[in-house]
PDB file of C-alpha atoms in Angstrom:
ATOM      1  CA  MET A   1     160.421  47.788  41.868  1.00  0.00           C
ATOM      2  CA  SER A   2     163.736  47.877  40.145  1.00  0.00           C
ATOM      3  CA  GLN A   3     164.320  51.370  41.382  1.00  0.00           C
ATOM      4  CA  PHE A   4     163.756  50.238  44.978  1.00  0.00           C
ATOM      5  CA  LYS A   5     166.190  47.212  44.447  1.00  0.00           C
ATOM      6  CA  SER A   6     168.767  49.572  43.106  1.00  0.00           C
ATOM      7  CA  THR A   7     168.567  51.989  46.104  1.00  0.00           C
ATOM      8  CA  ALA A   8     168.634  49.159  48.595  1.00  0.00           C
ATOM      9  CA  MET A   9     171.947  47.771  46.941  1.00  0.00           C
ATOM     10  CA  PHE A  10     173.431  51.109  47.089  1.00  0.00           C
ATOM     11  CA  ALA A  11     172.621  51.530  50.787  1.00  0.00           C
ATOM     12  CA  VAL A  12     174.150  47.933  51.711  1.00  0.00           C
ATOM     13  CA  ARG A  13     177.297  48.831  49.553  1.00  0.00           C
ATOM     14  CA  ARG A  14     177.621  52.240  51.378  1.00  0.00           C
ATOM     15  CA  ARG A  15     177.565  50.765  54.766  1.00  0.00           C
ATOM     16  CA  ALA A  16     180.310  48.138  53.848  1.00  0.00           C
ATOM     17  CA  VAL A  17     182.670  51.030  53.323  1.00  0.00           C
ATOM     18  CA  SER A  18     184.580  51.972  56.430  1.00  0.00           C
ATOM     19  CA  THR A  19     184.274  55.311  57.893  1.00  0.00           C
ATOM     20  CA  VAL A  20     187.610  57.331  58.372  1.00  0.00           C
ATOM     21  CA  GLU A  21     187.358  59.504  61.397  1.00  0.00           C
ATOM     22  CA  ARG A  22     189.033  62.962  61.316  1.00  0.00           C
ATOM     23  CA  ALA A  23     190.327  65.354  63.803  1.00  0.00           C
ATOM     24  CA  THR A  24     190.530  69.127  63.105  1.00  0.00           C
ATOM     25  CA  PHE A  25     193.001  71.368  64.710  1.00  0.00           C
ATOM     26  CA  VAL A  26     194.296  75.020  64.724  1.00  0.00           C
ATOM     27  CA  CYS A  27     198.053  74.756  64.590  1.00  0.00           C
ATOM     28  CA  PHE A  28     200.219  77.603  66.147  1.00  0.00           C
ATOM     29  CA  SER A  29     203.439  78.071  67.628  1.00  0.00           C
ATOM     30  CA  ILE A  30     204.806  79.280  71.069  1.00  0.00           C
ATOM     31  CA  GLY A  31     208.546  80.005  70.606  1.00  0.00           C
ATOM     32  CA  GLU A  32     209.958  77.195  68.382  1.00  0.00           C
ATOM     33  CA  HIS A  33     207.224  74.699  69.501  1.00  0.00           C
ATOM     34  CA  ARG A  34     204.454  73.585  67.057  1.00  0.00           C
ATOM     35  CA  LEU A  35     201.237  73.065  68.936  1.00  0.00           C
ATOM     36  CA  ALA A  36     197.572  72.236  68.078  1.00  0.00           C
ATOM     37  CA  GLY A  37     194.197  72.775  69.777  1.00  0.00           C
ATOM     38  CA  PRO A  38     190.815  71.504  68.785  1.00  0.00           C
ATOM     39  CA  VAL A  39     189.113  73.831  66.293  1.00  0.00           C
ATOM     40  CA  GLU A  40     185.859  73.362  68.171  1.00  0.00           C
ATOM     41  CA  LEU A  41     187.283  75.573  71.079  1.00  0.00           C
ATOM     42  CA  ILE A  42     188.945  78.229  69.046  1.00  0.00           C
ATOM     43  CA  ASP A  43     186.666  80.767  67.559  1.00  0.00           C
ATOM     44  CA  ARG A  44     188.984  83.496  65.929  1.00  0.00           C
ATOM     45  CA  VAL A  45     192.404  84.552  65.486  1.00  0.00           C
ATOM     46  CA  LEU A  46     193.153  88.190  66.269  1.00  0.00           C
ATOM     47  CA  ARG A  47     196.150  90.568  65.910  1.00  0.00           C
ATOM     48  CA  PRO A  48     196.513  92.346  69.126  1.00  0.00           C
ATOM     49  CA  SER A  49     197.272  96.129  69.050  1.00  0.00           C
ATOM     50  CA  THR A  50     198.900  96.407  72.439  1.00  0.00           C
ATOM     51  CA  ASP A  51     200.183  94.541  75.570  1.00  0.00           C
ATOM     52  CA  ASN A  52     197.053  95.243  77.482  1.00  0.00           C
ATOM     53  CA  PRO A  53     195.923  92.481  79.784  1.00  0.00           C
ATOM     54  CA  SER A  54     192.691  91.825  77.844  1.00  0.00           C
ATOM     55  CA  VAL A  55     191.151  91.641  74.526  1.00  0.00           C
ATOM     56  CA  SER A  56     187.773  93.007  73.183  1.00  0.00           C
ATOM     57  CA  PHE A  57     185.808  90.518  71.057  1.00  0.00           C
ATOM     58  CA  GLU A  58     182.099  90.833  70.070  1.00  0.00           C
ATOM     59  CA  GLY A  59     181.361  93.107  73.014  1.00  0.00           C
ATOM     60  CA  ARG A  60     183.228  91.072  75.516  1.00  0.00           C
ATOM     61  CA  VAL A  61     186.435  91.843  77.380  1.00  0.00           C
ATOM     62  CA  LEU A  62     188.372  88.509  77.367  1.00  0.00           C
ATOM     63  CA  PRO A  63     191.066  88.186  79.814  1.00  0.00           C
ATOM     64  CA  TYR A  64     194.489  86.677  78.694  1.00  0.00           C
ATOM     65  CA  ALA A  65     195.295  83.081  79.687  1.00  0.00           C
ATOM     66  CA  ASP A  66     198.955  82.048  79.562  1.00  0.00           C
ATOM     67  CA  LEU A  67     199.572  78.950  77.726  1.00  0.00           C
ATOM     68  CA  ALA A  68     203.184  79.223  77.567  1.00  0.00           C
ATOM     69  CA  SER A  69     204.110  78.993  81.401  1.00  0.00           C
ATOM     70  CA  PRO A  70     202.168  75.675  82.287  1.00  0.00           C
ATOM     71  CA  LEU A  71     203.760  74.123  79.218  1.00  0.00           C
ATOM     72  CA  GLY A  72     207.136  75.189  80.303  1.00  0.00           C
ATOM     73  CA  LEU A  73     207.518  77.479  77.219  1.00  0.00           C
ATOM     74  CA  THR A  74     208.228  81.131  76.546  1.00  0.00           C
ATOM     75  CA  LEU A  75     206.521  83.354  74.021  1.00  0.00           C
ATOM     76  CA  GLY A  76     209.130  84.573  71.373  1.00  0.00           C
ATOM     77  CA  GLY A  77     210.731  87.887  71.869  1.00  0.00           C
ATOM     78  CA  GLY A  78     209.122  89.508  68.938  1.00  0.00           C
ATOM     79  CA  THR A  79     206.983  92.585  69.021  1.00  0.00           C
ATOM     80  CA  VAL A  80     203.223  92.496  69.981  1.00  0.00           C
ATOM     81  CA  ALA A  81     202.373  93.311  66.612  1.00  0.00           C
ATOM     82  CA  LEU A  82     203.851  90.121  65.242  1.00  0.00           C
ATOM     83  CA  ARG A  83     202.055  87.952  67.579  1.00  0.00           C
ATOM     84  CA  ARG A  84     198.597  86.577  67.316  1.00  0.00           C
ATOM     85  CA  VAL A  85     195.704  85.843  70.065  1.00  0.00           C
ATOM     86  CA  LEU A  86     193.534  82.800  69.708  1.00  0.00           C
ATOM     87  CA  VAL A  87     189.979  83.668  71.071  1.00  0.00           C
ATOM     88  CA  ALA A  88     188.948  80.346  72.823  1.00  0.00           C
ATOM     89  CA  HIS A  89     185.934  79.245  74.819  1.00  0.00           C
ATOM     90  CA  VAL A  90     185.527  76.384  77.384  1.00  0.00           C
ATOM     91  CA  ASN A  91     182.018  75.966  78.574  1.00  0.00           C
ATOM     92  CA  ASP A  92     180.862  79.597  79.212  1.00  0.00           C
ATOM     93  CA  GLN A  93     184.289  81.109  79.873  1.00  0.00           C
ATOM     94  CA  TRP A  94     186.085  83.087  76.901  1.00  0.00           C
ATOM     95  CA  TRP A  95     189.807  83.418  76.739  1.00  0.00           C
ATOM     96  CA  ALA A  96     192.521  85.377  74.754  1.00  0.00           C
ATOM     97  CA  LEU A  97     195.462  83.020  74.381  1.00  0.00           C
ATOM     98  CA  PRO A  98     198.540  84.834  73.074  1.00  0.00           C
ATOM     99  CA  VAL A  99     200.694  82.735  70.661  1.00  0.00           C
ATOM    100  CA  ASP A 100     203.714  83.734  68.543  1.00  0.00           C
ATOM    101  CA  ALA A 101     202.096  82.410  65.144  1.00  0.00           C
ATOM    102  CA  VAL A 102     199.143  80.753  63.802  1.00  0.00           C
ATOM    103  CA  HIS A 103     199.970  78.375  60.863  1.00  0.00           C
ATOM    104  CA  GLU A 104     196.831  76.780  59.575  1.00  0.00           C
ATOM    105  CA  VAL A 105     193.540  74.824  60.390  1.00  0.00           C
ATOM    106  CA  ILE A 106     194.191  71.218  59.465  1.00  0.00           C
ATOM    107  CA  THR A 107     192.169  68.037  59.284  1.00  0.00           C
ATOM    108  CA  VAL A 108     194.051  64.869  59.888  1.00  0.00           C
ATOM    109  CA  ASP A 109     193.087  61.195  59.990  1.00  0.00           C
ATOM    110  CA  ALA A 110     192.429  60.310  63.675  1.00  0.00           C
ATOM    111  CA  SER A 111     194.685  57.432  63.227  1.00  0.00           C
ATOM    112  CA  GLU A 112     197.613  59.781  62.678  1.00  0.00           C
ATOM    113  CA  VAL A 113     196.936  61.345  65.982  1.00  0.00           C
ATOM    114  CA  ARG A 114     199.154  59.474  68.402  1.00  0.00           C
ATOM    115  CA  PRO A 115     198.777  59.500  72.288  1.00  0.00           C
ATOM    116  CA  LEU A 116     201.892  60.784  73.931  1.00  0.00           C
ATOM    117  CA  PRO A 117     204.017  57.889  75.071  1.00  0.00           C
ATOM    118  CA  ALA A 118     205.639  57.814  78.445  1.00  0.00           C
ATOM    119  CA  ASP A 119     209.058  58.290  76.992  1.00  0.00           C
ATOM    120  CA  HIS A 120     208.202  61.249  74.837  1.00  0.00           C
ATOM    121  CA  PRO A 121     210.346  64.380  75.455  1.00  0.00           C
ATOM    122  CA  ASP A 122     207.181  66.458  75.919  1.00  0.00           C
ATOM    123  CA  VAL A 123     205.357  64.262  78.330  1.00  0.00           C
ATOM    124  CA  HIS A 124     206.148  66.557  81.216  1.00  0.00           C
ATOM    125  CA  ARG A 125     204.164  69.467  79.588  1.00  0.00           C
ATOM    126  CA  ILE A 126     200.831  69.869  81.296  1.00  0.00           C
ATOM    127  CA  GLY A 127     198.087  69.451  78.962  1.00  0.00           C
ATOM    128  CA  ALA A 128     200.084  67.801  76.304  1.00  0.00           C
ATOM    129  CA  ILE A 129     198.117  64.637  75.176  1.00  0.00           C
ATOM    130  CA  ALA A 130     199.152  63.718  71.697  1.00  0.00           C
ATOM    131  CA  THR A 131     201.218  64.408  68.605  1.00  0.00           C
ATOM    132  CA  PHE A 132     200.827  64.118  64.782  1.00  0.00           C
ATOM    133  CA  ALA A 133     203.319  64.762  62.030  1.00  0.00           C
ATOM    134  CA  ARG A 134     202.911  67.807  59.651  1.00  0.00           C
ATOM    135  CA  GLY A 135     205.438  68.912  57.063  1.00  0.00           C
ATOM    136  CA  GLY A 136     208.292  67.089  58.583  1.00  0.00           C
ATOM    137  CA  SER A 137     207.546  68.511  61.996  1.00  0.00           C
ATOM    138  CA  THR A 138     205.977  67.003  65.125  1.00  0.00           C
ATOM    139  CA  VAL A 139     202.902  68.975  66.321  1.00  0.00           C
ATOM    140  CA  LEU A 140     202.115  68.645  70.010  1.00  0.00           C
ATOM    141  CA  VAL A 141     198.205  68.383  70.692  1.00  0.00           C
ATOM    142  CA  LEU A 142     197.026  70.259  73.789  1.00  0.00           C
ATOM    143  CA  ASP A 143     194.013  69.545  75.911  1.00  0.00           C
ATOM    144  CA  LEU A 144     192.984  73.231  76.071  1.00  0.00           C
ATOM    145  CA  VAL A 145     190.077  72.431  78.578  1.00  0.00           C
ATOM    146  CA  ARG A 146     192.597  71.059  81.124  1.00  0.00           C
ATOM    147  CA  LEU A 147     194.871  74.067  80.408  1.00  0.00           C
ATOM    148  CA  LEU A 148     192.301  76.664  80.804  1.00  0.00           C
ATOM    149  CA  ARG A 149     190.804  75.283  84.208  1.00  0.00           C
TER     150      ARG A 149
END
């Protein structure tokens, strides 16, 4: 009987602790801009070998999707060998997303991810929905589903 009482007390105490929600992103750069996309949509990071308009991944040929132009950005002028490609999927469609660099996969408290205010300098960028701070920089969170439609 005392074991049941102890287990019940633990369950009550556990429910009383608030749950911290977290958001996980893949952080990358296009030009000098730090960006992030939800990790659930990005399956792999590849290093392209050529400027071909497609990438092979797990037996599929993936078309490139230009993230830079809709955001009003330009990929850096570095060589292709220095770039990375994010392999992303939205519903049943797979894409190769060229970026200049991939920095990290990061999990942040959801409370740190702030919706983009109307007066933010990046509010005009299509698909930009939020920001969070990382290492003294502001990271712009993207709605990849909207950008890849």
